[in-house]
mmCIF file of C-alpha atoms in Angstrom:
data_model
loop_
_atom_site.group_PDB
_atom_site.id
_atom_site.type_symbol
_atom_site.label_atom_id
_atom_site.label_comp_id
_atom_site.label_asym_id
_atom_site.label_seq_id
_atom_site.Cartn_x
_atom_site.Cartn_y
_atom_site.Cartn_z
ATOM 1 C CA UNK A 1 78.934 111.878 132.485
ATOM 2 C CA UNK A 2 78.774 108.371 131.178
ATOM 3 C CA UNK A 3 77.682 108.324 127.667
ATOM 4 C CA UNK A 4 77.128 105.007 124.973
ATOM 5 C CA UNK A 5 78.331 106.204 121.499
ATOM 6 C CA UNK A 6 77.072 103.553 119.732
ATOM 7 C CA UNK A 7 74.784 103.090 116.598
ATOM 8 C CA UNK A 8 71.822 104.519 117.866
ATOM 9 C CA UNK A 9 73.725 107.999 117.594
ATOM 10 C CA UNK A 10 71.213 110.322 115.747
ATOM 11 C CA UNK A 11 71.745 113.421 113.769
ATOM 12 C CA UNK A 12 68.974 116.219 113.260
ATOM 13 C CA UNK A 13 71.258 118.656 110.837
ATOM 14 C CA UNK A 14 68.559 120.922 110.116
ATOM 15 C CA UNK A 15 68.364 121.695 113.806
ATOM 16 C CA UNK A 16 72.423 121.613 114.181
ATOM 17 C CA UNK A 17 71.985 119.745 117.164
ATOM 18 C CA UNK A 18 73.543 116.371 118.101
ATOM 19 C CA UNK A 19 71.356 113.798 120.450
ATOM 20 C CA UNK A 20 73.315 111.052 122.173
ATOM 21 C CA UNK A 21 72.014 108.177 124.112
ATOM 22 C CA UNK A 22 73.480 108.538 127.332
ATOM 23 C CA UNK A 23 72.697 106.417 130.287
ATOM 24 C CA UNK A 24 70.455 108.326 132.026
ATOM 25 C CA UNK A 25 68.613 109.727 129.088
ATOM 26 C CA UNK A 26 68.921 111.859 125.732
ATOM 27 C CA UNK A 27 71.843 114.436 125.336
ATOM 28 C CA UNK A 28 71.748 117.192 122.989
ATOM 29 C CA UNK A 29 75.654 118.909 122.122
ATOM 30 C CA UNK A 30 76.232 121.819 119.944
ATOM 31 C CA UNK A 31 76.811 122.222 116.565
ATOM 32 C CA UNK A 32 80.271 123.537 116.973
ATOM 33 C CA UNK A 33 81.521 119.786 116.921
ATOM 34 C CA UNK A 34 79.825 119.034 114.063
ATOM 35 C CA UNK A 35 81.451 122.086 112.442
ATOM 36 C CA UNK A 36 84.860 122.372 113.479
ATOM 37 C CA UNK A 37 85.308 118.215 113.917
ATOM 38 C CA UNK A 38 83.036 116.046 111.378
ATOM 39 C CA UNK A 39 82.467 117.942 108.672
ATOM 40 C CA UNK A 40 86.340 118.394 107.997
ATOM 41 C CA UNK A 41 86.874 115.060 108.680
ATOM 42 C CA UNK A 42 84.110 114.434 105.560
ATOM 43 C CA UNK A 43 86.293 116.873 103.108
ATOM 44 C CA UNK A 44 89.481 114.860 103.923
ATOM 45 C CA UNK A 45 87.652 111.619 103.124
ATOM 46 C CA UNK A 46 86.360 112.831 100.563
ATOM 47 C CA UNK A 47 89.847 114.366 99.236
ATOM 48 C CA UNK A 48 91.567 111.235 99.770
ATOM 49 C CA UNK A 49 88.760 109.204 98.082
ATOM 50 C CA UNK A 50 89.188 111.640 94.735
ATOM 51 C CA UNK A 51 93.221 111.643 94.856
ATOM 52 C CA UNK A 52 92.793 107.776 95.513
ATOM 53 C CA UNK A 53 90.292 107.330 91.976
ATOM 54 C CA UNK A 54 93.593 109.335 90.102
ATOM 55 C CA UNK A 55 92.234 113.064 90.580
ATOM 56 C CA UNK A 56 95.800 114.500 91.316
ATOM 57 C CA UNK A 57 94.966 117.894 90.832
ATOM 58 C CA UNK A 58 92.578 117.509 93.161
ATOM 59 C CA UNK A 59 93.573 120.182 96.536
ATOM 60 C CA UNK A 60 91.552 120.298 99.825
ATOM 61 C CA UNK A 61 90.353 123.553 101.025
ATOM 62 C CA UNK A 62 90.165 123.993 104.405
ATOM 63 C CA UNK A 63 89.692 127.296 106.787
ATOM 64 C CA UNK A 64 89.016 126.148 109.996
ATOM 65 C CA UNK A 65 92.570 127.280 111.288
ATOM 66 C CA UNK A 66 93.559 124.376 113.392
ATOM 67 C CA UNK A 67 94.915 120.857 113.347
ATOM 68 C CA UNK A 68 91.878 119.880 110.673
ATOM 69 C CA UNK A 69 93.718 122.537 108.218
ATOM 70 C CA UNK A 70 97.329 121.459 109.568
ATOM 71 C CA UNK A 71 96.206 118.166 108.502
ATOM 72 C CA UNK A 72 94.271 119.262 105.001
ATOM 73 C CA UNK A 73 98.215 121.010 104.075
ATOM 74 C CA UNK A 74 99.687 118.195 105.167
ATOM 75 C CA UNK A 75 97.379 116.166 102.542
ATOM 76 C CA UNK A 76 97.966 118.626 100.079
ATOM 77 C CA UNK A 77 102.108 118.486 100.146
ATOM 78 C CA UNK A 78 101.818 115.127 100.102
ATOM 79 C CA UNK A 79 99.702 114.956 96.815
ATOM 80 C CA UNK A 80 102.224 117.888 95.246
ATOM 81 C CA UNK A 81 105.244 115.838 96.327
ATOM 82 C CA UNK A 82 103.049 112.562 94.750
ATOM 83 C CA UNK A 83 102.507 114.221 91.899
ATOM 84 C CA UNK A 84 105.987 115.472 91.023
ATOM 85 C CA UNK A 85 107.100 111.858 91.434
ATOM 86 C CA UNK A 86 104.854 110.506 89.014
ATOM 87 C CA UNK A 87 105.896 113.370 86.710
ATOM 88 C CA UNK A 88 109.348 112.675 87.236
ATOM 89 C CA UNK A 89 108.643 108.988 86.777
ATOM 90 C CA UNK A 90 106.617 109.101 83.694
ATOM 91 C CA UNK A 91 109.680 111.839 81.937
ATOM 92 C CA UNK A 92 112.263 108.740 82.930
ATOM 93 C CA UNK A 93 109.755 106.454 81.301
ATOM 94 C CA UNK A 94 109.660 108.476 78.311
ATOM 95 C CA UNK A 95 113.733 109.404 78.132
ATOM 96 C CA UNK A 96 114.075 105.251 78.509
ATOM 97 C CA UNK A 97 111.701 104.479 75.918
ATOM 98 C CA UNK A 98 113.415 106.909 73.650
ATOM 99 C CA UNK A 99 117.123 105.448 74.845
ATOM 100 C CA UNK A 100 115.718 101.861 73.608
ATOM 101 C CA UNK A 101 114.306 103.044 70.523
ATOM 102 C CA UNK A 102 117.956 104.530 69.743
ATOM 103 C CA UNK A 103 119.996 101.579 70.637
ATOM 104 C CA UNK A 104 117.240 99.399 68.870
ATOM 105 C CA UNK A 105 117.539 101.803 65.424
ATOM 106 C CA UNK A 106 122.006 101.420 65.902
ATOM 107 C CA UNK A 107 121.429 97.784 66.576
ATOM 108 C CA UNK A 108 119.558 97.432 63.228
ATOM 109 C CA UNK A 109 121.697 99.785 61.370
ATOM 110 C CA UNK A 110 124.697 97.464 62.451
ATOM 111 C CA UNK A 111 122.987 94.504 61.193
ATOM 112 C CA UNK A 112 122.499 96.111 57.971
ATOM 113 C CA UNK A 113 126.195 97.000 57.820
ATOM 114 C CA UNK A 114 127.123 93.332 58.372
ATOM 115 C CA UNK A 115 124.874 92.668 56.209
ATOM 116 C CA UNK A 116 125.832 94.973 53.488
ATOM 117 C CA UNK A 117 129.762 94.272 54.569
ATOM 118 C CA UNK A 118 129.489 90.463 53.390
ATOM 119 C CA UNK A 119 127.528 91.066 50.284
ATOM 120 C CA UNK A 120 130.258 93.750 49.350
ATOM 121 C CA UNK A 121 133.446 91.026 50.762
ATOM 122 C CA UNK A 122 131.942 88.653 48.210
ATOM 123 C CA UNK A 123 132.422 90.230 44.494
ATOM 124 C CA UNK A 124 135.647 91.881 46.244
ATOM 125 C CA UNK A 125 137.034 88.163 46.941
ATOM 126 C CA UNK A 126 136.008 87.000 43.316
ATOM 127 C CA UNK A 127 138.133 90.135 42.126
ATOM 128 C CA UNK A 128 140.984 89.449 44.575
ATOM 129 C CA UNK A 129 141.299 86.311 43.421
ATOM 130 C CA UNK A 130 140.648 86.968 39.253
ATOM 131 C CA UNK A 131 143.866 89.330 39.681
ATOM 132 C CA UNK A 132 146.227 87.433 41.546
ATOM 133 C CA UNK A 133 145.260 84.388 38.673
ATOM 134 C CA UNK A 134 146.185 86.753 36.067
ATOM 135 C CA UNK A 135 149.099 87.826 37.539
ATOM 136 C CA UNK A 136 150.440 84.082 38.064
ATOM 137 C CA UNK A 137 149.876 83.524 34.414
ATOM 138 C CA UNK A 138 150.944 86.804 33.155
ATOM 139 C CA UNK A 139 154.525 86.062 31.691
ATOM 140 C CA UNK A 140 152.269 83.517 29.159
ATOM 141 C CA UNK A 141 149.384 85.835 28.643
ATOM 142 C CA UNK A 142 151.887 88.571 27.632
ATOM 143 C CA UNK A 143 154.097 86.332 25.118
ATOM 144 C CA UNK A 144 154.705 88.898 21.725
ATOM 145 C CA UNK A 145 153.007 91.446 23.331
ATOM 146 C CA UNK A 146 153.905 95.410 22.977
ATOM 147 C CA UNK A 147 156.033 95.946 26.095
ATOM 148 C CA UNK A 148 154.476 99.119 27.298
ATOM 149 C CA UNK A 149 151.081 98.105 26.633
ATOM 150 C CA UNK A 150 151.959 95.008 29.147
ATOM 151 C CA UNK A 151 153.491 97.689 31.225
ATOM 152 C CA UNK A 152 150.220 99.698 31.757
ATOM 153 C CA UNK A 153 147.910 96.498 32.084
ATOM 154 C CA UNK A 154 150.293 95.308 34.717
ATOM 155 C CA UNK A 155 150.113 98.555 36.554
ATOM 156 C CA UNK A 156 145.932 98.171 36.148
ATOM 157 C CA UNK A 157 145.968 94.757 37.836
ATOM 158 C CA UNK A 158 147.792 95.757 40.306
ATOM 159 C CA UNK A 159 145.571 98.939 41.467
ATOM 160 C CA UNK A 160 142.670 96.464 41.029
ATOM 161 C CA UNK A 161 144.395 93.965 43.110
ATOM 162 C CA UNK A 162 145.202 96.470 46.209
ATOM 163 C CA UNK A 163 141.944 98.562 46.026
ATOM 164 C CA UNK A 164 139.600 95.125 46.094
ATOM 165 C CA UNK A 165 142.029 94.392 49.559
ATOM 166 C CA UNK A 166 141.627 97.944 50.342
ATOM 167 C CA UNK A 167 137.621 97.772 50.198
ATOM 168 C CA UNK A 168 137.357 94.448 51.688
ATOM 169 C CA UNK A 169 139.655 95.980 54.901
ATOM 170 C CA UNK A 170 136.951 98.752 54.693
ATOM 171 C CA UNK A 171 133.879 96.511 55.253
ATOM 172 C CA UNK A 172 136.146 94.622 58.098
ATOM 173 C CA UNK A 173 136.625 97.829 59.563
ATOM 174 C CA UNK A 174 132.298 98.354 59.746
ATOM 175 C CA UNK A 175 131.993 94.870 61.201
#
C-alpha cells in the first residue's frame, strides 16, 4: 500500500473515520489512531504550551496505558523536578537578598562608628592636650597654694588626663 500523506489529509471527526489520499484512490482508517495516537499527542502540546506560558502547576492526565502516558509522566517529573528548582532558586534569591541587606545595614553601622569615633577623638584630643598644658605649668599655677588642695587637683588632672587616652583608645578600638 502506497499512500501520499500530504496536505490534502482530511478529517471527518463526527464520523471517527480518517480518509487518506492514497494512490489508487480514497482510504478510510479507524478511529483507534486517532484515539490512542493524535489526540494524546494534542494534550502533550497542549501541556507543554501551558507549562511553557508559566502554568507550573499545570499536570497532564493521561490513561491510555502506553508509551503516550510513559511519555505524559515523563513530562510531568520533569515539570516537578522544574519546579523544585525554581523554588529552590527563588529561596537562594531571597536568603542572598537578605545576606546583602545585612552586610549593607553592618557596613552602614561601621560608617557611623567611624563616624561617631572621630567626632568623639576630637573634644578627647582638646582635653588631652588642656591637661598635659596644665600639668607643664603646674609648679607656677600652684605658687602659695594649700598643699593638699594642689594634691587633690593634681590627682583630678591626672584621671582626666588617662581617661581622655583611655576613651580615645576606645574609639580606635571601633575603627
Amino acid at each position: 500500500l502506497s499512500t501520499s500523506l500530504d496536505p490534502s489529509v482530511r478529517r471527518d471527526w463526527s464520523s471517527d473515520v480518517f480518509f487518506f489520499q492514497a494512490e489508487d484512490g480514497i482510504r478510510d482508517y479507524d478511529v483507534t489512531g486517532v484515539q490512542t495516537c493524535a489526540l494524546p499527542i494534542s494534550k502533550l502540546h497542549q501541556g507543554a504550551s501551558r507549562v511553557a506560558q508559566g502554568d507550573f502547576d499545570y499536570r497532564l492526565d493521561l490513561q491510555t496505558n502506553d508509551e503516550m502516558s510513559e511519555l505524559a509522566e515523563s513530562f510531568n517529573r520533569m515539570t516537578d523536578r522544574f519546579q523544585q528548582t525554581n523554588c529552590d532558586l527563588d529561596r537562594q534569591v531571597r536568603e542572598r537578598t537578605k545576606q546583602l541587606l545585612r552586610s549593607e545595614r553592618l557596613a552602614g553601622i561601621g560608617l557611623l562608628a567611624a563616624g561617631v569615633a572621630h567626632e568623639i577623638n576630637n573634644p578627647l584630643s582638646a582635653i588631652a592636650m588642656a591637661t598635659e598644658s596644665i600639668q607643664y605649668r603646674w609648679e607656677d599655677l600652684c605658687a602659695g597654694a594649700d598643699p593638699d588642695e594642689v594634691e587633690n587637683v593634681r590627682d583630678y588632672l591626672e584621671m582626666i588626663h588617662s581617661e581622655a587616652f583611655r576613651c580615645r583608645d576606645i574609639t580606635a578600638r571601633m575603627l
